[in-house]
mmCIF file with all atom_site columns, C-alpha atoms in Angstrom:
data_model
loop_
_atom_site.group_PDB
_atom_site.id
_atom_site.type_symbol
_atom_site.label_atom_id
_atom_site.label_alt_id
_atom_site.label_comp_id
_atom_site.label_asym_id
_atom_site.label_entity_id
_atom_site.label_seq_id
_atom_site.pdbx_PDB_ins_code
_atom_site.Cartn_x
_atom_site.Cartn_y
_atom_site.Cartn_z
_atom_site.occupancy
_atom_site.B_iso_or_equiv
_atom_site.pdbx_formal_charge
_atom_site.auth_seq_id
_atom_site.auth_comp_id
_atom_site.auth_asym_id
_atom_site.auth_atom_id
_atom_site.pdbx_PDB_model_num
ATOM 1   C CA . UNK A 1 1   ? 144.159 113.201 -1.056  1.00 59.00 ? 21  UNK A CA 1
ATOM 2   C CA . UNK A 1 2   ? 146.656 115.569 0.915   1.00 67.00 ? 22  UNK A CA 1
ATOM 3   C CA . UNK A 1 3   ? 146.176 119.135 -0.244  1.00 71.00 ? 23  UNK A CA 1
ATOM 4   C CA . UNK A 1 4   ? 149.471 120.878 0.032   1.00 69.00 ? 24  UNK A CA 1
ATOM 5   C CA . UNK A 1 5   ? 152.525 119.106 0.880   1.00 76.00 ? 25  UNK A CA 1
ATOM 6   C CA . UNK A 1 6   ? 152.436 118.931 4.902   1.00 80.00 ? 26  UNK A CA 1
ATOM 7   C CA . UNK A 1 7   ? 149.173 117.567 6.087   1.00 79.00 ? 27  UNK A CA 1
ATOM 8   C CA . UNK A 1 8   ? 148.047 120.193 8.522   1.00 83.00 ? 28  UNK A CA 1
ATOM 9   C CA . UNK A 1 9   ? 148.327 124.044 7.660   1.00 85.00 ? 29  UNK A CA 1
ATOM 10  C CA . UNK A 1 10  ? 147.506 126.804 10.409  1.00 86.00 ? 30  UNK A CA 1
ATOM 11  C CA . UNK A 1 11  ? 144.707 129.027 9.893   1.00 84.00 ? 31  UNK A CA 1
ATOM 12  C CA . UNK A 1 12  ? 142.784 130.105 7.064   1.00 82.00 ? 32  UNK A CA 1
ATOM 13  C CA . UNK A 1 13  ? 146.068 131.119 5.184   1.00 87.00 ? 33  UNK A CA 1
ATOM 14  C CA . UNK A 1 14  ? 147.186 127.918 5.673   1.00 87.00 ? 34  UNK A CA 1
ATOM 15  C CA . UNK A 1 15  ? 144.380 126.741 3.663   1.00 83.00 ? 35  UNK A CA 1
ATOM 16  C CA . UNK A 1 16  ? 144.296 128.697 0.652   1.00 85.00 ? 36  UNK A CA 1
ATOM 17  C CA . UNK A 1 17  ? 148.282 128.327 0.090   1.00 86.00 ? 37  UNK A CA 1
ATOM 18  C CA . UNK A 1 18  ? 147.429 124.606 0.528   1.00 85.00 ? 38  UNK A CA 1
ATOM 19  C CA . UNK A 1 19  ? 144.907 125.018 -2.468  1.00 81.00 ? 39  UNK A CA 1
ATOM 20  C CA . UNK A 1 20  ? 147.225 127.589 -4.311  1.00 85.00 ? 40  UNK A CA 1
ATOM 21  C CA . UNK A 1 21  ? 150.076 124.481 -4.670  1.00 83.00 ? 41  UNK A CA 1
ATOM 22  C CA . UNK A 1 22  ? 148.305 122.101 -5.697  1.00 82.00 ? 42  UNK A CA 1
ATOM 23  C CA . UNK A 1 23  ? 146.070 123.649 -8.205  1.00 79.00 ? 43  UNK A CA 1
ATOM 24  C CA . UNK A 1 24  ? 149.246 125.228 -9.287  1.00 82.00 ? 44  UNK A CA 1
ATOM 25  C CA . UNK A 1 25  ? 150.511 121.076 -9.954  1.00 78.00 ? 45  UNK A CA 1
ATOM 26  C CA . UNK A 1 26  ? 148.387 121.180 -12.767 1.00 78.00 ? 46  UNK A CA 1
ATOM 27  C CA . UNK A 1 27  ? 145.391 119.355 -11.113 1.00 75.00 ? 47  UNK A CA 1
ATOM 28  C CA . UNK A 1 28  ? 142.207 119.146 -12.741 1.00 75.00 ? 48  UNK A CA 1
ATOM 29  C CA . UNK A 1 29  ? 139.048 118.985 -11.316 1.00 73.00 ? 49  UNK A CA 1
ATOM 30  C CA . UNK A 1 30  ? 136.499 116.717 -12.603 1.00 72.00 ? 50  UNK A CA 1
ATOM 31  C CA . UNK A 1 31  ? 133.664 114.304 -11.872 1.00 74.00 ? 51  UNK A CA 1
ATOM 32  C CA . UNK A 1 32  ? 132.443 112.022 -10.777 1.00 79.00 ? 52  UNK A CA 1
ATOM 33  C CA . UNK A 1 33  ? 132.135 113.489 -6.740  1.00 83.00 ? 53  UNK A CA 1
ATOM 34  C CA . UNK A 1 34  ? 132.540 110.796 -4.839  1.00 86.00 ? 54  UNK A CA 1
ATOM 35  C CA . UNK A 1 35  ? 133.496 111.152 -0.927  1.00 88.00 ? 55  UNK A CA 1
ATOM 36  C CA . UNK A 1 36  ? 132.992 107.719 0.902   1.00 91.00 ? 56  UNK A CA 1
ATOM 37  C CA . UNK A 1 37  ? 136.982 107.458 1.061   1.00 90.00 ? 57  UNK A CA 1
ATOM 38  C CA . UNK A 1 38  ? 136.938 110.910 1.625   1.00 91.00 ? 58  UNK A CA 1
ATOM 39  C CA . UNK A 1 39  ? 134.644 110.139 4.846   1.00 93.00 ? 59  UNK A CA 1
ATOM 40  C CA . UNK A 1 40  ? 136.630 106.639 5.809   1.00 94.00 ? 60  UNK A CA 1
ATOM 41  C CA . UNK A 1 41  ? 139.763 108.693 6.182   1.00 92.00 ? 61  UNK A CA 1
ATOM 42  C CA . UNK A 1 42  ? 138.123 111.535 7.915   1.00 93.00 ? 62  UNK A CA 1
ATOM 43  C CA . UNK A 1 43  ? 136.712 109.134 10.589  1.00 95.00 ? 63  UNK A CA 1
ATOM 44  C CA . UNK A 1 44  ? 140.029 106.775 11.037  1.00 95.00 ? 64  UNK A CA 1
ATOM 45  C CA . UNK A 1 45  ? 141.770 110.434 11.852  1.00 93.00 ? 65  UNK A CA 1
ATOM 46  C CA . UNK A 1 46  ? 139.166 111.628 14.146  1.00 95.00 ? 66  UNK A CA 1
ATOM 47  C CA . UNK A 1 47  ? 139.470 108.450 16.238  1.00 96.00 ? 67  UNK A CA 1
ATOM 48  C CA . UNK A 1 48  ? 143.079 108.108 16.339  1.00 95.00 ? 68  UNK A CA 1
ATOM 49  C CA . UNK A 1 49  ? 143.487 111.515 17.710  1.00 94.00 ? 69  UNK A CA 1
ATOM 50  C CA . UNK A 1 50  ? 140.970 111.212 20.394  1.00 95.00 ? 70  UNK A CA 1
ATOM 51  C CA . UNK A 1 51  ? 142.637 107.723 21.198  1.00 95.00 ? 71  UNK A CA 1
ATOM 52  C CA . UNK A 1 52  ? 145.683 109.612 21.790  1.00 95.00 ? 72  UNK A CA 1
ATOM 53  C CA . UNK A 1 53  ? 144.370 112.798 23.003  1.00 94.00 ? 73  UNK A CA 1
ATOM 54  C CA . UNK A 1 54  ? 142.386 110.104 26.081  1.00 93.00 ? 74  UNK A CA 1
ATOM 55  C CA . UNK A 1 55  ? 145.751 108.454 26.461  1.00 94.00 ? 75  UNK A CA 1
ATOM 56  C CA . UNK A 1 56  ? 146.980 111.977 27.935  1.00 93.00 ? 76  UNK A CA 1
ATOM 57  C CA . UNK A 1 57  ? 143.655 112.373 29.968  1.00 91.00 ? 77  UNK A CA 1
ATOM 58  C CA . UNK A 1 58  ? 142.060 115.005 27.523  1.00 92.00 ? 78  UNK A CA 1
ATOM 59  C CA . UNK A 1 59  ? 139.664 114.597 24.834  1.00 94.00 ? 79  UNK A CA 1
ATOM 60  C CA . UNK A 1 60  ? 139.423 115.628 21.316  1.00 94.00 ? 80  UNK A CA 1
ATOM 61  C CA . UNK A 1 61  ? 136.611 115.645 18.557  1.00 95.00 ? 81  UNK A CA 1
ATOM 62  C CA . UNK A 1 62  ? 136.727 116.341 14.885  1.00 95.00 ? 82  UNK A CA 1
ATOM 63  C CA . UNK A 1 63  ? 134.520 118.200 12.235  1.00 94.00 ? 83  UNK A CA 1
ATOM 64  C CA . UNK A 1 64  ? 134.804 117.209 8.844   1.00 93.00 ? 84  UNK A CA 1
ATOM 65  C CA . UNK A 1 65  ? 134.376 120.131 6.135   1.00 91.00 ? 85  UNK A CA 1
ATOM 66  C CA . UNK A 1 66  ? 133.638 119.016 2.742   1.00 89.00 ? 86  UNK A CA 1
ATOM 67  C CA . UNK A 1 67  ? 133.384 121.443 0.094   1.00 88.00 ? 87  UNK A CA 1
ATOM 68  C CA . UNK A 1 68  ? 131.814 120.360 -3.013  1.00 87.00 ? 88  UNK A CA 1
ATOM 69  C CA . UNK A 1 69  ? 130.585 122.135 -6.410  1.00 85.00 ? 89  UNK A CA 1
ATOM 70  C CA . UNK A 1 70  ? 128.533 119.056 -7.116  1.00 83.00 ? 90  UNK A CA 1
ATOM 71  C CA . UNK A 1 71  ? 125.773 116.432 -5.447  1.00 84.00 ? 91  UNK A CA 1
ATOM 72  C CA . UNK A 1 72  ? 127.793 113.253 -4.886  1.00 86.00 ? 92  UNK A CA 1
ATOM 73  C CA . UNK A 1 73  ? 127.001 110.588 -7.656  1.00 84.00 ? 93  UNK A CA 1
ATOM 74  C CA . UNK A 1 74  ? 126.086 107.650 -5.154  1.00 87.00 ? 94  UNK A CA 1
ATOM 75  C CA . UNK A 1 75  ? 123.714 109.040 -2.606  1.00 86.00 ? 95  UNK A CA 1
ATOM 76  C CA . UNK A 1 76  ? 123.312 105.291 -1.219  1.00 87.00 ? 96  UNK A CA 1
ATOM 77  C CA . UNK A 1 77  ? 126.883 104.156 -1.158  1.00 89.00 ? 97  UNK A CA 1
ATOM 78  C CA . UNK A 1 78  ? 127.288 107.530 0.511   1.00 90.00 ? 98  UNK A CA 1
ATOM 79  C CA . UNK A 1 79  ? 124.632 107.542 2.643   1.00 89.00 ? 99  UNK A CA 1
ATOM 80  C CA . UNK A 1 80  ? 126.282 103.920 3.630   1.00 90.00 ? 100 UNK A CA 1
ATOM 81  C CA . UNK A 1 81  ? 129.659 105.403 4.081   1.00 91.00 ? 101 UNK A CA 1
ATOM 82  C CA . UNK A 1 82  ? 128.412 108.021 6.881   1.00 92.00 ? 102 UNK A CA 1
ATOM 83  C CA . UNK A 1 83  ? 126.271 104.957 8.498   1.00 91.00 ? 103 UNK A CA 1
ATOM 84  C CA . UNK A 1 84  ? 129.436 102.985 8.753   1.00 93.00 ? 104 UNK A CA 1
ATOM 85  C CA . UNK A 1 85  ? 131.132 105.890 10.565  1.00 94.00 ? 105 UNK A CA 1
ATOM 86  C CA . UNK A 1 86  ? 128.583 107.341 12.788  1.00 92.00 ? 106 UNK A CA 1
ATOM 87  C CA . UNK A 1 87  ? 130.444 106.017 16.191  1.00 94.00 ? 107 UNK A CA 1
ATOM 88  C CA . UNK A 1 88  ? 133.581 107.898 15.546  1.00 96.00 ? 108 UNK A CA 1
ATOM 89  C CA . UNK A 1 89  ? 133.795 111.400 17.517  1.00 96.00 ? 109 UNK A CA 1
ATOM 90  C CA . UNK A 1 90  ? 133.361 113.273 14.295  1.00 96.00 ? 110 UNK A CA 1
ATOM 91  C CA . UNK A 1 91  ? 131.013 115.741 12.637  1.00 96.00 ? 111 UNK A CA 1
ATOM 92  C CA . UNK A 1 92  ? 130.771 116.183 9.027   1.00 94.00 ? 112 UNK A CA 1
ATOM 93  C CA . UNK A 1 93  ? 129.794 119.572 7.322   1.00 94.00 ? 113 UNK A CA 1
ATOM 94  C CA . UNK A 1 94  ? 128.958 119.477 3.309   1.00 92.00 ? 114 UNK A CA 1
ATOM 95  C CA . UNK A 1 95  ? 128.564 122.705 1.903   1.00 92.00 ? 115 UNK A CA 1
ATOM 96  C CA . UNK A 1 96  ? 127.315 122.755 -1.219  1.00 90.00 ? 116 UNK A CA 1
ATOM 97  C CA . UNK A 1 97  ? 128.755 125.865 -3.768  1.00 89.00 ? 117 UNK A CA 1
ATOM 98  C CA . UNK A 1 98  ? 127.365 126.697 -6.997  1.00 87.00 ? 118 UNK A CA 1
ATOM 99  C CA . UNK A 1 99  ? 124.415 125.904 -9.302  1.00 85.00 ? 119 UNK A CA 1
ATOM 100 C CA . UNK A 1 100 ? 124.089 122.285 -8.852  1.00 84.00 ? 120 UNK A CA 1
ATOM 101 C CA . UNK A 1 101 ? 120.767 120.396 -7.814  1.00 85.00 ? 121 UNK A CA 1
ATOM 102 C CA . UNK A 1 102 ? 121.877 119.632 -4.585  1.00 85.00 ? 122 UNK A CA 1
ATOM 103 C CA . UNK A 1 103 ? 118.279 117.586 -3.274  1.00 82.00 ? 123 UNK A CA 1
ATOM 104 C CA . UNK A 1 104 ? 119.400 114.527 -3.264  1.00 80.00 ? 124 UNK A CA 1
ATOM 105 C CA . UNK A 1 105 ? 122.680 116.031 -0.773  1.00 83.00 ? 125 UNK A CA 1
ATOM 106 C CA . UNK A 1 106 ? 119.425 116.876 1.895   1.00 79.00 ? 126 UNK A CA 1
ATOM 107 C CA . UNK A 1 107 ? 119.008 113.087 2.028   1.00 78.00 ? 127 UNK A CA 1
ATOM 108 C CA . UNK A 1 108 ? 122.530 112.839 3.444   1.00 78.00 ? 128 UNK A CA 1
ATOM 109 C CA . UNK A 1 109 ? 121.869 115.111 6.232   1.00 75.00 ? 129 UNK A CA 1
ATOM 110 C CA . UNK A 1 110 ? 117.796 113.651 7.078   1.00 72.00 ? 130 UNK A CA 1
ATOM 111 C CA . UNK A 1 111 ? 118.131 110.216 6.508   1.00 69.00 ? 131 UNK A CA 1
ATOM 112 C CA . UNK A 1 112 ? 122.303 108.250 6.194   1.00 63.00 ? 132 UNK A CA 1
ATOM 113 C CA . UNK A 1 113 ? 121.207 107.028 9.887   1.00 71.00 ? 133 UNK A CA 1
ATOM 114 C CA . UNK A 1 114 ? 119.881 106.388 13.094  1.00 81.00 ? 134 UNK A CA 1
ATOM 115 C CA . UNK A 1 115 ? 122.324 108.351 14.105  1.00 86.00 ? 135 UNK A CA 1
ATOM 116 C CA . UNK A 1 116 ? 122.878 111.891 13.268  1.00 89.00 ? 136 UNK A CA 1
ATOM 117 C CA . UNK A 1 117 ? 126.548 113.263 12.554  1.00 92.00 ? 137 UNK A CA 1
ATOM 118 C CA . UNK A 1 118 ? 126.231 115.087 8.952   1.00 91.00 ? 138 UNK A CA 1
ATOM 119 C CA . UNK A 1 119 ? 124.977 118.286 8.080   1.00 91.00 ? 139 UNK A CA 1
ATOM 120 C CA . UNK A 1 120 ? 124.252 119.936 4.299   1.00 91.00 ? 140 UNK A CA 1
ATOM 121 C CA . UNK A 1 121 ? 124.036 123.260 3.871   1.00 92.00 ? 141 UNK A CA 1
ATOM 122 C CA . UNK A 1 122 ? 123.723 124.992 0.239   1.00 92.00 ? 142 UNK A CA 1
ATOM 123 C CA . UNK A 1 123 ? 126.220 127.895 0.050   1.00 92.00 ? 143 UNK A CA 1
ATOM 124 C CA . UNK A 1 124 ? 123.533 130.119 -2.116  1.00 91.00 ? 144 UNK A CA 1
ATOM 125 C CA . UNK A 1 125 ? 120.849 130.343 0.239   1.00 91.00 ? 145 UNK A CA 1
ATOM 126 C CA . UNK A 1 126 ? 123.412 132.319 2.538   1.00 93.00 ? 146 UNK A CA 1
ATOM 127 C CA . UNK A 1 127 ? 126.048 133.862 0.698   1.00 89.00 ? 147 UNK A CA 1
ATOM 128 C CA . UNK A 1 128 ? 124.608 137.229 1.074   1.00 91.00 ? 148 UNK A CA 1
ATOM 129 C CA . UNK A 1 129 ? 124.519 136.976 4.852   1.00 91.00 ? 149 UNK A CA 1
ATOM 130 C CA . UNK A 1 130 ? 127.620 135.653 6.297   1.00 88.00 ? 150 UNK A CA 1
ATOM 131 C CA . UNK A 1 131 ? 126.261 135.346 9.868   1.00 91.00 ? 151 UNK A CA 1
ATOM 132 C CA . UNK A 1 132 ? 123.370 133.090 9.008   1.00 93.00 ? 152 UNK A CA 1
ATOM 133 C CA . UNK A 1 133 ? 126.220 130.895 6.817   1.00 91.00 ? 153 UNK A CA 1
ATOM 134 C CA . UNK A 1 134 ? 128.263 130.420 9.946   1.00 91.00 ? 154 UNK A CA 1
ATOM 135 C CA . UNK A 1 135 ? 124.772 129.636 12.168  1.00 92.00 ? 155 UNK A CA 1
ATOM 136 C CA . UNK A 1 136 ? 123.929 126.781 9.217   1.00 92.00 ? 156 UNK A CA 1
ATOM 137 C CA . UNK A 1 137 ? 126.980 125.285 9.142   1.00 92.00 ? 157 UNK A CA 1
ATOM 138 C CA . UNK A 1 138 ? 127.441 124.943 13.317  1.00 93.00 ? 158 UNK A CA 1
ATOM 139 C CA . UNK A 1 139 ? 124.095 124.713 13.875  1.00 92.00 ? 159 UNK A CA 1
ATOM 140 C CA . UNK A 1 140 ? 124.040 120.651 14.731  1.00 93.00 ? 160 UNK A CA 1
ATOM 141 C CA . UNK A 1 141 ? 127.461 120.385 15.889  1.00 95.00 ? 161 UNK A CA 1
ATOM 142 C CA . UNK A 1 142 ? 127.044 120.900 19.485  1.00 95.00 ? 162 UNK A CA 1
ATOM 143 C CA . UNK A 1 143 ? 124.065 118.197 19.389  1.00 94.00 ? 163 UNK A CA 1
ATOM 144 C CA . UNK A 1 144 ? 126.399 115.893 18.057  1.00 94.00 ? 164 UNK A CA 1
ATOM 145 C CA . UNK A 1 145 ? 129.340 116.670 19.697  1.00 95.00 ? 165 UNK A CA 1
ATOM 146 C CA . UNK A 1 146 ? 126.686 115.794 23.123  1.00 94.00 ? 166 UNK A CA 1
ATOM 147 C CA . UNK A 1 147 ? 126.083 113.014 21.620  1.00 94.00 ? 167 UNK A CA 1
ATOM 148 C CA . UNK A 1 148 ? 128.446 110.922 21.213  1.00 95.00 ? 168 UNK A CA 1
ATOM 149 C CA . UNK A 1 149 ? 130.375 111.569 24.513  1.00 94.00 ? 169 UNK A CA 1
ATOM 150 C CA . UNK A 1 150 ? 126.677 110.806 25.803  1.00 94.00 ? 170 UNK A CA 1
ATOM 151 C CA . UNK A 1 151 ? 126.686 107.461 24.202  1.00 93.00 ? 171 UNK A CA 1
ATOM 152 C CA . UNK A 1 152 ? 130.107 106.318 25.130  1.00 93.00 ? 172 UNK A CA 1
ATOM 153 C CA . UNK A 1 153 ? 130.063 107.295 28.715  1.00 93.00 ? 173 UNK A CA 1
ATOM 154 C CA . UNK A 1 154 ? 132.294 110.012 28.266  1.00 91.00 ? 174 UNK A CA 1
ATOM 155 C CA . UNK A 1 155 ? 132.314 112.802 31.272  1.00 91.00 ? 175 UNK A CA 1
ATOM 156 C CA . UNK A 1 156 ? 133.797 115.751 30.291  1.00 88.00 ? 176 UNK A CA 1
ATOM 157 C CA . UNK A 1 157 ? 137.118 116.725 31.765  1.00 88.00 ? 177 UNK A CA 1
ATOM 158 C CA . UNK A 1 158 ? 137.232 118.967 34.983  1.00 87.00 ? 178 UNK A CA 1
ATOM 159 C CA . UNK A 1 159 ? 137.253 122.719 33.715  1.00 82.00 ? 179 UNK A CA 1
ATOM 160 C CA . UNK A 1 160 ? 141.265 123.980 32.618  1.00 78.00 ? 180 UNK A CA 1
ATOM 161 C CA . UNK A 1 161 ? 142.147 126.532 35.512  1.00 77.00 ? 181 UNK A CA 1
ATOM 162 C CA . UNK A 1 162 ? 143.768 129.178 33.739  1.00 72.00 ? 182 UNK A CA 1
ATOM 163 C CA . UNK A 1 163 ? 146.295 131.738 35.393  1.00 74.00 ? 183 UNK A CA 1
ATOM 164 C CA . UNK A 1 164 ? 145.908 135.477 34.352  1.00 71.00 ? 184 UNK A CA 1
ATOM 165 C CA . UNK A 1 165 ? 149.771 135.653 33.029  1.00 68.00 ? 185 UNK A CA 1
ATOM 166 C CA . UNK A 1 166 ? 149.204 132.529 31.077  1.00 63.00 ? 186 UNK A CA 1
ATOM 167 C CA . UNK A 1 167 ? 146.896 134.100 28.913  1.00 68.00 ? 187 UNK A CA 1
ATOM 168 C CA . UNK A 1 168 ? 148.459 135.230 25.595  1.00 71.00 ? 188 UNK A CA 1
ATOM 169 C CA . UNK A 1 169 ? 146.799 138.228 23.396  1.00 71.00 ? 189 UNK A CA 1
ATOM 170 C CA . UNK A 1 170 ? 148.196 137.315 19.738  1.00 70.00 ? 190 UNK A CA 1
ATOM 171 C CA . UNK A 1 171 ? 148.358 140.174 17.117  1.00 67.00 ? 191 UNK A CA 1
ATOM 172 C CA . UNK A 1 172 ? 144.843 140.300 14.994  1.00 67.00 ? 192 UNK A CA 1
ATOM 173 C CA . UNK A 1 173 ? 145.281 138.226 11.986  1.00 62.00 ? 193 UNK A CA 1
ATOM 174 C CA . UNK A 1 174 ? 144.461 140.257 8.377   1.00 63.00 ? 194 UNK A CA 1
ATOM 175 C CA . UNK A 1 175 ? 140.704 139.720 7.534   1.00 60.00 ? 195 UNK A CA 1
ATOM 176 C CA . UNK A 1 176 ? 140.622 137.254 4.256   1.00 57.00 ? 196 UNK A CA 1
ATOM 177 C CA . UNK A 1 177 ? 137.750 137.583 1.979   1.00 57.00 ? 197 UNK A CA 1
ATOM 178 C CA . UNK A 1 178 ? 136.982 134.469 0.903   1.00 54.00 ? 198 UNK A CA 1
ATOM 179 C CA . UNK A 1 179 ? 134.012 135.173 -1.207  1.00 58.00 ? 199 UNK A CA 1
ATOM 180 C CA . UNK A 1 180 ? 133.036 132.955 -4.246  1.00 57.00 ? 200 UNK A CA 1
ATOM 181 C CA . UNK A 1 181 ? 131.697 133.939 -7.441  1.00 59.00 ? 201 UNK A CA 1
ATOM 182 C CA . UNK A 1 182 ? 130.634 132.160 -10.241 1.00 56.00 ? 202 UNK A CA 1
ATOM 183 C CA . UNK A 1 183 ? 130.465 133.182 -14.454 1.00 56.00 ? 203 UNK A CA 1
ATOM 184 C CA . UNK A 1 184 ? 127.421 133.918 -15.677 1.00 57.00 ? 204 UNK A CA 1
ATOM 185 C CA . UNK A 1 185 ? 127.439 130.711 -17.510 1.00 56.00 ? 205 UNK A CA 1
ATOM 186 C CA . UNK A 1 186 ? 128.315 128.989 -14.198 1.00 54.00 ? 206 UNK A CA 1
ATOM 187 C CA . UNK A 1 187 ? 131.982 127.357 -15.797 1.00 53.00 ? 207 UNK A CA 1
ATOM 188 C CA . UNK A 1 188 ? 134.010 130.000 -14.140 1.00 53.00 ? 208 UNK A CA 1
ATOM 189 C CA . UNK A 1 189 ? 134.832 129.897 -10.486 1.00 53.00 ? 209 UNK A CA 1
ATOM 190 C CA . UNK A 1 190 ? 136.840 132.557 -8.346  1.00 52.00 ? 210 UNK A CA 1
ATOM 191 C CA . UNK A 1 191 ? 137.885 132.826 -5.213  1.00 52.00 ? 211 UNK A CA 1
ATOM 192 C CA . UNK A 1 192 ? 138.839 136.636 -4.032  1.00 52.00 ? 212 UNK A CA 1
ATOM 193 C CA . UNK A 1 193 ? 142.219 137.925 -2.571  1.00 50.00 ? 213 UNK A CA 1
ATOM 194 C CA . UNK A 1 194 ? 143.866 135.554 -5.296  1.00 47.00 ? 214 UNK A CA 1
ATOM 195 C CA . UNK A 1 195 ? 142.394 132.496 -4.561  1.00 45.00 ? 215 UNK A CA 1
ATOM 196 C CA . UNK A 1 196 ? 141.289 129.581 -7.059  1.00 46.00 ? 216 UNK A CA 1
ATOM 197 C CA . UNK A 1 197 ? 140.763 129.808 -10.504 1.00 46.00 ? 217 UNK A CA 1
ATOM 198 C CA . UNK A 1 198 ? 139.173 126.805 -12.440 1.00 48.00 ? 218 UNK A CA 1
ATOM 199 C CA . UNK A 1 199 ? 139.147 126.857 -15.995 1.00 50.00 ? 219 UNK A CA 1
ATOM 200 C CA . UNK A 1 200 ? 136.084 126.508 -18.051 1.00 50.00 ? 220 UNK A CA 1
ATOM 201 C CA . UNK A 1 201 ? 135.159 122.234 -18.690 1.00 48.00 ? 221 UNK A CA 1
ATOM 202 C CA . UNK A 1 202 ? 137.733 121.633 -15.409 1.00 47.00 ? 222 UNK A CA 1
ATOM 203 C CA . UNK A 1 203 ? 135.050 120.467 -13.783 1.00 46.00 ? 223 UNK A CA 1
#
């Protein structure tokens, strides 16, 4: 579903105010997880735009970030979903956040097909080094990325010639801290700088 009422934000900002509304609606988060339309729509998108991005002579390709407190509850209709979709320029990113047995999520990323576009990573084995979250999560992304334009014949574009007055220095945007932290009973959920709050049994 859309989060927020338009269905592209700018910038991290963007995104929590997106989450702010419509947890704010009075949604309630519950299980079970289940992402394969999740994935469907994520691919139809990601082709569309590079059909129209090619249509202007450039080239586009997508990365899907899923965000999940929970392994999904079909790992085969999931692991079917990502097979069906593994020709569309897209990535796909699951982080998994919490306490949650998340081994049957590594199947996703070693085995939903011949073809590799989806990566899990398990938000608790980095969270105390931020620089080794961000190398997890991109990690495979270039691979893939080289992949499919590999696969379809795609050259890459000659290289943008930029002009030194085009280039536009933007004021520094305020650093968000978007660290997560969990109850000790692992039923409350946080989000810092007055971000998400999910209410014990909401999920």
């Amino acid at each position: 579903f859309q989060c927020g009422k338009t269905p592209e934000v700018d910038g991290v900002d963007g995104i929590i105010q997106a989450y702010r509304q419509t947890f704010s609606s009075g949604l309630v988060m519950s299980g079970p997880t289940v992402i394969t339309e999740v994935l469907r729509t994520g691919a139809a998108f990601a082709v569309s735009s590079q059909e129209a991005a090619m249509a202007e002579g450039k080239q586009k390709y997508t990365t899907l970030l899923i965000l999940t407190d929970g392994a999904v509850s079909d790992v085969a209709a999931t692991a079917r979903g990502i097979n069906e979709i593994k020709n569309a320029p897209l990535s796909i990113v699951i982080v998994g956040i919490g306490s949650a047995d998340f081994g049957a999520m590594q199947f996703l990323d070693d085995n939903a097909s011949d073809i590799d576009i989806a990566q899990f990573v398990e938000f608790n084995a980095h969270k105390h080094d931020s620089g080794s979250l961000t190398n997890a999560t991109l990690q495979e992304i270039p691979t893939q990325l080289e992949s499919y334009f590999q696969r379809h014949g795609i050259m890459p574009n000659p290289p943008i010639q930029v002009e030194e007055e085009e280039i536009v220095v933007e004021a520094e945007e305020e650093e968000i801290d978007l660290t997560i932290d969990f109850g000790a009973d692992g039923n409350n959920m946080s989000v810092s700088s007055g971000g998400v709050y999910v209410p014990p049994g909401a999920y």
